[in-house]
Amino acid sequence: MTAPIPAPPGFTPDEWETFERDGILILDDVLSPGETAALRDAVDARTPRARQGDIVALDSRFVPLIDHPQHVGRMFDVYGDMLKLLSSELFRREPGQANRNNWHFDGPRLLPFGSFSDRAPLRVKVGYWLTALPRKEMGNLIYVPGSHRWDHLPQYHTHEPHPQEKHLTVGPGAMTLMWGGLWHRVDVNRSRTTRRNVFLEYGPSWLVATDRTHTDPQWAAGLSRERRIILRAYDDPNQGVKPPAEDVPLYLDRLGQDAPDPVGTRYVDHVPLELRRRTTWVERRGKA
Ligand SMILES: [Fe+2]
C-alpha cells in the first residue's frame, strides 16, 4: 500500500484573507501554456457538448485535475482528511449562445450551505480558464464580491445588472476559487471565440457529489492513492462519514508528520490514528 505524502502547498494568509472577504480568489498564470492547450483540446473533444459533468471519469486527460498541485493543497486546508471531489465539469460557451445562467449561487437555495458555516465554505469551486477573456461580453463569469454571505439578491433569477457586479477578465491558464454561496451569472458572448473552462468542486466527504451517484471503485483503485481517496468511491455510504483506516490521513502535514496537531482535540494513545481529529489549516487559523 502506498504511504501518505506531505500535503502540497496551500493558501498564503493573504490569499485566504482575500478569499474570505470577497468569496473569490483569482490567480493568473497558474497553468502552463502546454497544460492549458492540452485541457482545451480535451474540452473540444467533447464538442458539440456545451456542458458535461464527471469529466475525470470520461477522459484520462482530466484525471490530473483531481489533485492538481495548484489547488489541492488549498482545498486540503479547508476540508482536511475528509476532502472530496464533488463534481468536475467542462463548459464551452459558444459565440451568440442564448442559454446562459442568470443570477444564482451554486448549491441549495431552500436551505443554503451558509446556514451551517460562516467560518469556512461547505463547497469551493475551482475554475481553470482555458481561453483569453480580455473584456466583457465574452461569456465571462459575472459576480458580486462579498456576496457569499448574502441570503438574498433582489436580481435573483434575472440578468439585471447589479451595481457592485464584476466581470471576470483573465488570461488562459488563470485559476479562480469560488466560495459556495457567491452570487454570480454568465455574460453574453458577443465575441468570435468560444469560452472554454473546467470547474472542479470540493467539499467534505459527507456531502453528496453532484455529477454522479457513484464512482466505480475498481476504476478508482487504478488511480494514485490521493486521487482514489479524493473521489471517495465507497460502496458503504457510511465511509463518507467515517473513512476507512487506509484512507486516513489523506496527506501528512507539510512537515511530513501524521500526528494530531497540538491545537486539535487531544486523545489518549489507545485511539487509532484514523479516529483522531486533526484540525484543518483554516480551523487553526481561526484559533490563532
Ligand atoms: Fe453557477
mmCIF file of C-alpha atoms and ligand atoms in Angstrom:
data_model
loop_
_atom_site.group_PDB
_atom_site.id
_atom_site.type_symbol
_atom_site.label_atom_id
_atom_site.label_comp_id
_atom_site.label_asym_id
_atom_site.label_seq_id
_atom_site.Cartn_x
_atom_site.Cartn_y
_atom_site.Cartn_z
ATOM 1 C CA MET A 1 0.000 0.000 0.000
ATOM 2 C CA THR A 2 1.303 3.460 -0.886
ATOM 3 C CA ALA A 3 2.172 5.641 2.069
ATOM 4 C CA PRO A 4 0.730 9.131 2.501
ATOM 5 C CA ILE A 5 2.796 12.054 1.252
ATOM 6 C CA PRO A 6 3.050 15.593 2.660
ATOM 7 C CA ALA A 7 0.295 17.982 1.581
ATOM 8 C CA PRO A 8 1.099 20.259 -1.385
ATOM 9 C CA PRO A 9 1.324 24.000 -0.642
ATOM 10 C CA GLY A 10 -1.869 25.700 0.478
ATOM 11 C CA PHE A 11 -3.214 29.218 0.969
ATOM 12 C CA THR A 12 -0.955 32.072 1.936
ATOM 13 C CA PRO A 13 -2.504 34.128 4.747
ATOM 14 C CA ASP A 14 -3.094 36.995 2.277
ATOM 15 C CA GLU A 15 -4.838 34.708 -0.207
ATOM 16 C CA TRP A 16 -7.149 33.361 2.492
ATOM 17 C CA GLU A 17 -7.943 36.888 3.678
ATOM 18 C CA THR A 18 -8.963 37.889 0.136
ATOM 19 C CA PHE A 19 -10.946 34.687 -0.362
ATOM 20 C CA GLU A 20 -12.785 35.077 2.933
ATOM 21 C CA ARG A 21 -13.593 38.748 2.240
ATOM 22 C CA ASP A 22 -14.546 38.565 -1.447
ATOM 23 C CA GLY A 23 -15.745 34.958 -1.781
ATOM 24 C CA ILE A 24 -13.465 34.650 -4.792
ATOM 25 C CA LEU A 25 -9.724 34.342 -5.320
ATOM 26 C CA ILE A 26 -8.300 34.963 -8.795
ATOM 27 C CA LEU A 27 -4.769 33.807 -9.618
ATOM 28 C CA ASP A 28 -3.225 34.417 -13.039
ATOM 29 C CA ASP A 29 -0.857 32.152 -14.996
ATOM 30 C CA VAL A 30 -1.418 29.118 -12.811
ATOM 31 C CA LEU A 31 -1.379 26.546 -15.621
ATOM 32 C CA SER A 32 1.490 26.388 -18.106
ATOM 33 C CA PRO A 33 0.642 27.177 -21.760
ATOM 34 C CA GLY A 34 1.145 23.477 -22.600
ATOM 35 C CA GLU A 35 -1.199 22.324 -19.858
ATOM 36 C CA THR A 36 -3.794 24.900 -20.857
ATOM 37 C CA ALA A 37 -3.665 23.832 -24.522
ATOM 38 C CA ALA A 38 -3.953 20.136 -23.606
ATOM 39 C CA LEU A 39 -7.011 20.780 -21.436
ATOM 40 C CA ARG A 40 -8.561 22.955 -24.145
ATOM 41 C CA ASP A 41 -8.120 20.089 -26.626
ATOM 42 C CA ALA A 42 -9.741 17.684 -24.173
ATOM 43 C CA VAL A 43 -12.688 20.074 -23.748
ATOM 44 C CA ASP A 44 -13.015 20.486 -27.514
ATOM 45 C CA ALA A 45 -13.025 16.713 -27.929
ATOM 46 C CA ARG A 46 -16.479 16.732 -26.293
ATOM 47 C CA THR A 47 -17.927 19.082 -28.954
ATOM 48 C CA PRO A 48 -20.841 19.647 -29.501
ATOM 49 C CA ARG A 49 -21.454 19.253 -25.786
ATOM 50 C CA ALA A 50 -21.659 22.713 -24.193
ATOM 51 C CA ARG A 51 -21.525 21.303 -20.688
ATOM 52 C CA GLN A 52 -20.584 17.921 -19.289
ATOM 53 C CA GLY A 53 -20.124 16.514 -15.796
ATOM 54 C CA ASP A 54 -17.944 13.788 -14.222
ATOM 55 C CA ILE A 55 -15.263 14.582 -16.799
ATOM 56 C CA VAL A 56 -12.486 12.953 -14.758
ATOM 57 C CA ALA A 57 -14.113 9.562 -15.384
ATOM 58 C CA LEU A 58 -14.728 10.388 -19.039
ATOM 59 C CA ASP A 59 -11.284 11.323 -20.322
ATOM 60 C CA SER A 60 -7.938 10.498 -18.705
ATOM 61 C CA ARG A 61 -6.639 13.942 -19.673
ATOM 62 C CA PHE A 62 -8.801 15.386 -16.892
ATOM 63 C CA VAL A 63 -7.594 12.941 -14.206
ATOM 64 C CA PRO A 64 -4.578 15.067 -13.090
ATOM 65 C CA LEU A 65 -7.039 17.809 -12.155
ATOM 66 C CA ILE A 66 -8.374 15.713 -9.247
ATOM 67 C CA ASP A 67 -5.333 16.599 -7.135
ATOM 68 C CA HIS A 68 -3.675 19.302 -9.234
ATOM 69 C CA PRO A 69 -0.883 20.808 -7.096
ATOM 70 C CA GLN A 70 -2.098 24.330 -7.877
ATOM 71 C CA HIS A 71 -5.304 23.840 -5.906
ATOM 72 C CA VAL A 72 -5.411 20.574 -3.954
ATOM 73 C CA GLY A 73 -3.305 21.903 -1.050
ATOM 74 C CA ARG A 74 -5.668 24.846 -0.679
ATOM 75 C CA MET A 75 -8.667 22.507 -0.690
ATOM 76 C CA PHE A 76 -6.912 20.337 1.917
ATOM 77 C CA ASP A 77 -6.533 23.484 4.043
ATOM 78 C CA VAL A 78 -10.329 23.740 4.140
ATOM 79 C CA TYR A 79 -11.504 20.087 4.229
ATOM 80 C CA GLY A 80 -8.524 18.211 5.664
ATOM 81 C CA ASP A 81 -8.682 14.426 5.805
ATOM 82 C CA MET A 82 -12.272 14.386 4.504
ATOM 83 C CA LEU A 83 -11.558 16.204 1.221
ATOM 84 C CA LYS A 84 -13.814 15.001 -1.618
ATOM 85 C CA LEU A 85 -14.239 15.945 -5.275
ATOM 86 C CA LEU A 86 -17.946 16.755 -5.525
ATOM 87 C CA SER A 87 -18.049 17.443 -9.251
ATOM 88 C CA SER A 88 -15.885 18.002 -12.311
ATOM 89 C CA GLU A 89 -17.354 19.649 -15.367
ATOM 90 C CA LEU A 90 -16.474 21.375 -18.600
ATOM 91 C CA PHE A 91 -18.075 24.330 -20.324
ATOM 92 C CA ARG A 92 -17.996 25.546 -23.915
ATOM 93 C CA ARG A 93 -19.821 28.828 -24.239
ATOM 94 C CA GLU A 94 -20.209 29.453 -27.960
ATOM 95 C CA PRO A 95 -20.487 32.920 -29.568
ATOM 96 C CA GLY A 96 -24.086 34.056 -29.504
ATOM 97 C CA GLN A 97 -25.117 31.312 -27.079
ATOM 98 C CA ALA A 98 -28.597 32.210 -25.879
ATOM 99 C CA ASN A 99 -28.671 29.839 -22.929
ATOM 100 C CA ARG A 100 -26.679 31.350 -20.064
ATOM 101 C CA ASN A 101 -27.113 31.242 -16.309
ATOM 102 C CA ASN A 102 -28.878 34.166 -14.653
ATOM 103 C CA TRP A 103 -28.147 35.341 -11.080
ATOM 104 C CA HIS A 104 -27.854 32.418 -8.684
ATOM 105 C CA PHE A 105 -25.424 30.849 -6.292
ATOM 106 C CA ASP A 106 -24.266 27.265 -6.582
ATOM 107 C CA GLY A 107 -25.776 24.841 -4.132
ATOM 108 C CA PRO A 108 -29.095 24.512 -2.360
ATOM 109 C CA ARG A 109 -31.355 27.586 -2.216
ATOM 110 C CA LEU A 110 -34.050 26.213 0.110
ATOM 111 C CA LEU A 111 -31.620 25.604 2.956
ATOM 112 C CA PRO A 112 -28.286 27.032 1.813
ATOM 113 C CA PHE A 113 -24.910 25.750 2.984
ATOM 114 C CA GLY A 114 -24.304 29.185 4.503
ATOM 115 C CA SER A 115 -26.882 28.347 7.185
ATOM 116 C CA PHE A 116 -24.369 25.938 8.683
ATOM 117 C CA SER A 117 -20.990 27.541 8.307
ATOM 118 C CA ASP A 118 -19.791 31.074 8.456
ATOM 119 C CA ARG A 119 -16.112 30.444 9.029
ATOM 120 C CA ALA A 120 -15.471 28.118 6.106
ATOM 121 C CA PRO A 121 -17.352 27.325 2.891
ATOM 122 C CA LEU A 122 -19.105 23.953 2.620
ATOM 123 C CA ARG A 123 -18.208 23.883 -1.062
ATOM 124 C CA VAL A 124 -15.492 25.553 -3.100
ATOM 125 C CA LYS A 125 -15.498 25.620 -6.889
ATOM 126 C CA VAL A 126 -12.107 25.702 -8.587
ATOM 127 C CA GLY A 127 -12.178 27.132 -12.113
ATOM 128 C CA TYR A 128 -9.443 26.840 -14.749
ATOM 129 C CA TRP A 129 -9.871 29.314 -17.613
ATOM 130 C CA LEU A 130 -8.600 27.947 -20.904
ATOM 131 C CA THR A 131 -9.300 30.829 -23.283
ATOM 132 C CA ALA A 132 -8.462 34.528 -23.061
ATOM 133 C CA LEU A 133 -11.212 36.707 -21.587
ATOM 134 C CA PRO A 134 -9.707 40.192 -22.009
ATOM 135 C CA ARG A 135 -13.005 42.110 -21.917
ATOM 136 C CA LYS A 136 -16.716 41.905 -21.141
ATOM 137 C CA GLU A 137 -19.305 40.097 -23.260
ATOM 138 C CA MET A 138 -17.201 37.020 -23.881
ATOM 139 C CA GLY A 139 -19.289 34.628 -21.808
ATOM 140 C CA ASN A 140 -17.479 35.877 -18.674
ATOM 141 C CA LEU A 141 -18.355 34.937 -15.133
ATOM 142 C CA ILE A 142 -20.088 37.937 -13.505
ATOM 143 C CA TYR A 143 -20.100 38.038 -9.704
ATOM 144 C CA VAL A 144 -20.661 40.306 -6.735
ATOM 145 C CA PRO A 145 -17.600 40.348 -4.431
ATOM 146 C CA GLY A 146 -18.520 39.650 -0.809
ATOM 147 C CA SER A 147 -21.991 38.342 -1.705
ATOM 148 C CA HIS A 148 -21.227 34.821 -0.423
ATOM 149 C CA ARG A 149 -22.645 35.979 2.899
ATOM 150 C CA TRP A 150 -25.876 37.362 1.421
ATOM 151 C CA ASP A 151 -29.042 35.310 1.713
ATOM 152 C CA HIS A 152 -30.872 37.337 -0.851
ATOM 153 C CA LEU A 153 -30.158 39.218 -4.056
ATOM 154 C CA PRO A 154 -33.023 41.289 -5.489
ATOM 155 C CA GLN A 155 -31.816 40.438 -9.015
ATOM 156 C CA TYR A 156 -32.010 36.664 -8.344
ATOM 157 C CA HIS A 157 -33.144 34.664 -11.387
ATOM 158 C CA THR A 158 -32.748 37.645 -13.748
ATOM 159 C CA HIS A 159 -29.938 39.202 -15.791
ATOM 160 C CA GLU A 160 -30.494 42.632 -14.262
ATOM 161 C CA PRO A 161 -27.086 44.260 -13.664
ATOM 162 C CA HIS A 162 -26.045 44.646 -10.024
ATOM 163 C CA PRO A 163 -24.299 47.910 -9.040
ATOM 164 C CA GLN A 164 -21.386 46.011 -7.463
ATOM 165 C CA GLU A 165 -21.006 43.314 -10.090
ATOM 166 C CA LYS A 166 -17.596 42.460 -11.552
ATOM 167 C CA HIS A 167 -16.874 40.763 -14.852
ATOM 168 C CA LEU A 168 -14.091 38.198 -14.712
ATOM 169 C CA THR A 169 -11.358 39.112 -17.189
ATOM 170 C CA VAL A 170 -8.418 36.712 -17.183
ATOM 171 C CA GLY A 171 -5.847 35.179 -19.474
ATOM 172 C CA PRO A 172 -5.711 31.499 -20.392
ATOM 173 C CA GLY A 173 -4.241 29.439 -17.560
ATOM 174 C CA ALA A 174 -5.822 31.506 -14.768
ATOM 175 C CA MET A 175 -7.452 29.841 -11.762
ATOM 176 C CA THR A 176 -10.381 31.012 -9.670
ATOM 177 C CA LEU A 177 -11.603 29.684 -6.346
ATOM 178 C CA MET A 178 -15.237 30.469 -5.642
ATOM 179 C CA TRP A 179 -16.761 30.223 -2.148
ATOM 180 C CA GLY A 180 -20.049 28.286 -2.191
ATOM 181 C CA GLY A 181 -22.838 30.854 -1.981
ATOM 182 C CA LEU A 182 -21.238 33.621 -4.078
ATOM 183 C CA TRP A 183 -23.893 35.228 -6.286
ATOM 184 C CA HIS A 184 -22.969 35.029 -9.960
ATOM 185 C CA ARG A 185 -24.280 34.855 -13.506
ATOM 186 C CA VAL A 186 -22.836 34.432 -17.007
ATOM 187 C CA ASP A 187 -22.279 37.219 -19.531
ATOM 188 C CA VAL A 188 -23.406 37.112 -23.166
ATOM 189 C CA ASN A 189 -20.757 36.032 -25.638
ATOM 190 C CA ARG A 190 -20.601 38.560 -28.475
ATOM 191 C CA SER A 191 -17.000 37.642 -29.358
ATOM 192 C CA ARG A 192 -15.860 35.258 -32.060
ATOM 193 C CA THR A 193 -14.304 32.779 -29.657
ATOM 194 C CA THR A 194 -15.818 30.003 -27.594
ATOM 195 C CA ARG A 195 -15.203 30.374 -23.853
ATOM 196 C CA ARG A 196 -13.795 27.094 -22.589
ATOM 197 C CA ASN A 197 -13.169 26.255 -18.956
ATOM 198 C CA VAL A 198 -13.356 23.463 -16.426
ATOM 199 C CA PHE A 199 -14.715 23.518 -12.881
ATOM 200 C CA LEU A 200 -13.863 21.182 -10.019
ATOM 201 C CA GLU A 201 -15.898 21.432 -6.869
ATOM 202 C CA TYR A 202 -14.743 20.216 -3.458
ATOM 203 C CA GLY A 203 -16.268 19.755 -0.036
ATOM 204 C CA PRO A 204 -16.188 17.371 2.911
ATOM 205 C CA SER A 205 -16.769 13.676 2.122
ATOM 206 C CA TRP A 206 -20.139 13.714 3.871
ATOM 207 C CA LEU A 207 -21.623 15.975 1.183
ATOM 208 C CA VAL A 208 -23.155 14.281 -1.860
ATOM 209 C CA ALA A 209 -21.454 14.570 -5.243
ATOM 210 C CA THR A 210 -23.497 16.456 -7.822
ATOM 211 C CA ASP A 211 -22.258 14.994 -11.098
ATOM 212 C CA ARG A 212 -22.506 11.287 -10.303
ATOM 213 C CA THR A 213 -24.309 8.954 -7.970
ATOM 214 C CA HIS A 214 -21.305 6.699 -7.630
ATOM 215 C CA THR A 215 -17.706 6.354 -8.781
ATOM 216 C CA ASP A 216 -16.682 2.844 -9.805
ATOM 217 C CA PRO A 217 -14.348 1.646 -7.009
ATOM 218 C CA GLN A 218 -12.478 -0.651 -9.416
ATOM 219 C CA TRP A 219 -11.665 2.227 -11.751
ATOM 220 C CA ALA A 220 -10.684 4.460 -8.828
ATOM 221 C CA ALA A 221 -8.391 1.725 -7.477
ATOM 222 C CA GLY A 222 -6.213 2.169 -10.565
ATOM 223 C CA LEU A 223 -5.519 5.817 -9.724
ATOM 224 C CA SER A 224 -2.897 7.174 -7.340
ATOM 225 C CA ARG A 225 -3.665 6.913 -3.614
ATOM 226 C CA GLU A 226 -4.571 10.592 -3.300
ATOM 227 C CA ARG A 227 -6.838 10.644 -6.374
ATOM 228 C CA ARG A 228 -8.602 7.461 -5.309
ATOM 229 C CA ILE A 229 -9.296 8.850 -1.845
ATOM 230 C CA ILE A 230 -10.443 12.270 -3.094
ATOM 231 C CA LEU A 231 -13.042 10.597 -5.340
ATOM 232 C CA ARG A 232 -14.499 8.732 -2.294
ATOM 233 C CA ALA A 233 -15.648 5.744 -4.344
ATOM 234 C CA TYR A 234 -17.030 3.918 -1.327
ATOM 235 C CA ASP A 235 -19.508 1.042 -1.578
ATOM 236 C CA ASP A 236 -20.502 1.642 2.028
ATOM 237 C CA PRO A 237 -22.044 5.114 2.140
ATOM 238 C CA ASN A 238 -21.140 5.488 5.809
ATOM 239 C CA GLN A 239 -17.479 5.614 4.798
ATOM 240 C CA GLY A 240 -18.143 9.124 3.565
ATOM 241 C CA VAL A 241 -18.730 9.976 7.216
ATOM 242 C CA LYS A 242 -16.153 7.614 8.691
ATOM 243 C CA PRO A 243 -13.406 6.938 6.119
ATOM 244 C CA PRO A 244 -11.628 3.557 6.203
ATOM 245 C CA ALA A 245 -8.348 3.395 8.115
ATOM 246 C CA GLU A 246 -6.225 3.149 4.960
ATOM 247 C CA ASP A 247 -7.584 6.491 3.728
ATOM 248 C CA VAL A 248 -6.501 8.421 6.834
ATOM 249 C CA PRO A 249 -4.527 10.588 6.804
ATOM 250 C CA LEU A 250 -5.129 11.808 3.244
ATOM 251 C CA TYR A 251 -1.900 13.795 3.439
ATOM 252 C CA LEU A 252 0.739 14.162 6.078
ATOM 253 C CA ASP A 253 1.074 17.690 7.312
ATOM 254 C CA ARG A 254 3.543 19.874 5.455
ATOM 255 C CA LEU A 255 6.348 18.952 7.796
ATOM 256 C CA GLY A 256 5.751 15.283 6.967
ATOM 257 C CA GLN A 257 4.124 14.403 10.287
ATOM 258 C CA ASP A 258 0.975 12.347 10.786
ATOM 259 C CA ALA A 259 0.401 13.046 14.478
ATOM 260 C CA PRO A 260 -2.657 15.052 15.525
ATOM 261 C CA ASP A 261 -1.687 18.703 15.737
ATOM 262 C CA PRO A 262 -1.387 20.222 19.196
ATOM 263 C CA VAL A 263 -4.344 22.565 18.617
ATOM 264 C CA GLY A 264 -6.685 19.683 17.737
ATOM 265 C CA THR A 265 -8.636 17.663 20.250
ATOM 266 C CA ARG A 266 -6.272 15.581 22.363
ATOM 267 C CA TYR A 267 -6.653 11.799 22.527
ATOM 268 C CA VAL A 268 -5.203 9.075 24.625
ATOM 269 C CA ASP A 269 -2.900 6.567 22.986
ATOM 270 C CA HIS A 270 -5.384 3.716 22.561
ATOM 271 C CA VAL A 271 -7.429 5.671 19.952
ATOM 272 C CA PRO A 272 -6.291 4.592 16.462
ATOM 273 C CA LEU A 273 -4.929 7.265 14.115
ATOM 274 C CA GLU A 274 -7.907 7.138 11.752
ATOM 275 C CA LEU A 275 -10.238 8.119 14.585
ATOM 276 C CA ARG A 276 -8.163 11.050 15.778
ATOM 277 C CA ARG A 277 -9.162 14.525 14.780
ATOM 278 C CA ARG A 278 -6.652 16.799 13.079
ATOM 279 C CA THR A 279 -7.778 20.379 12.802
ATOM 280 C CA THR A 280 -7.590 21.923 9.338
ATOM 281 C CA TRP A 281 -5.376 24.864 8.418
ATOM 282 C CA VAL A 282 -8.471 27.071 8.246
ATOM 283 C CA GLU A 283 -9.561 25.972 11.726
ATOM 284 C CA ARG A 284 -6.116 26.542 13.196
ATOM 285 C CA ARG A 285 -6.053 29.981 11.620
ATOM 286 C CA GLY A 286 -9.390 30.804 13.265
ATOM 287 C CA LYS A 287 -7.998 29.813 16.648
ATOM 288 C CA ALA A 288 -4.723 31.682 16.277
HETATM 289 FE FE FE B 1 -23.208 28.662 -11.022
#
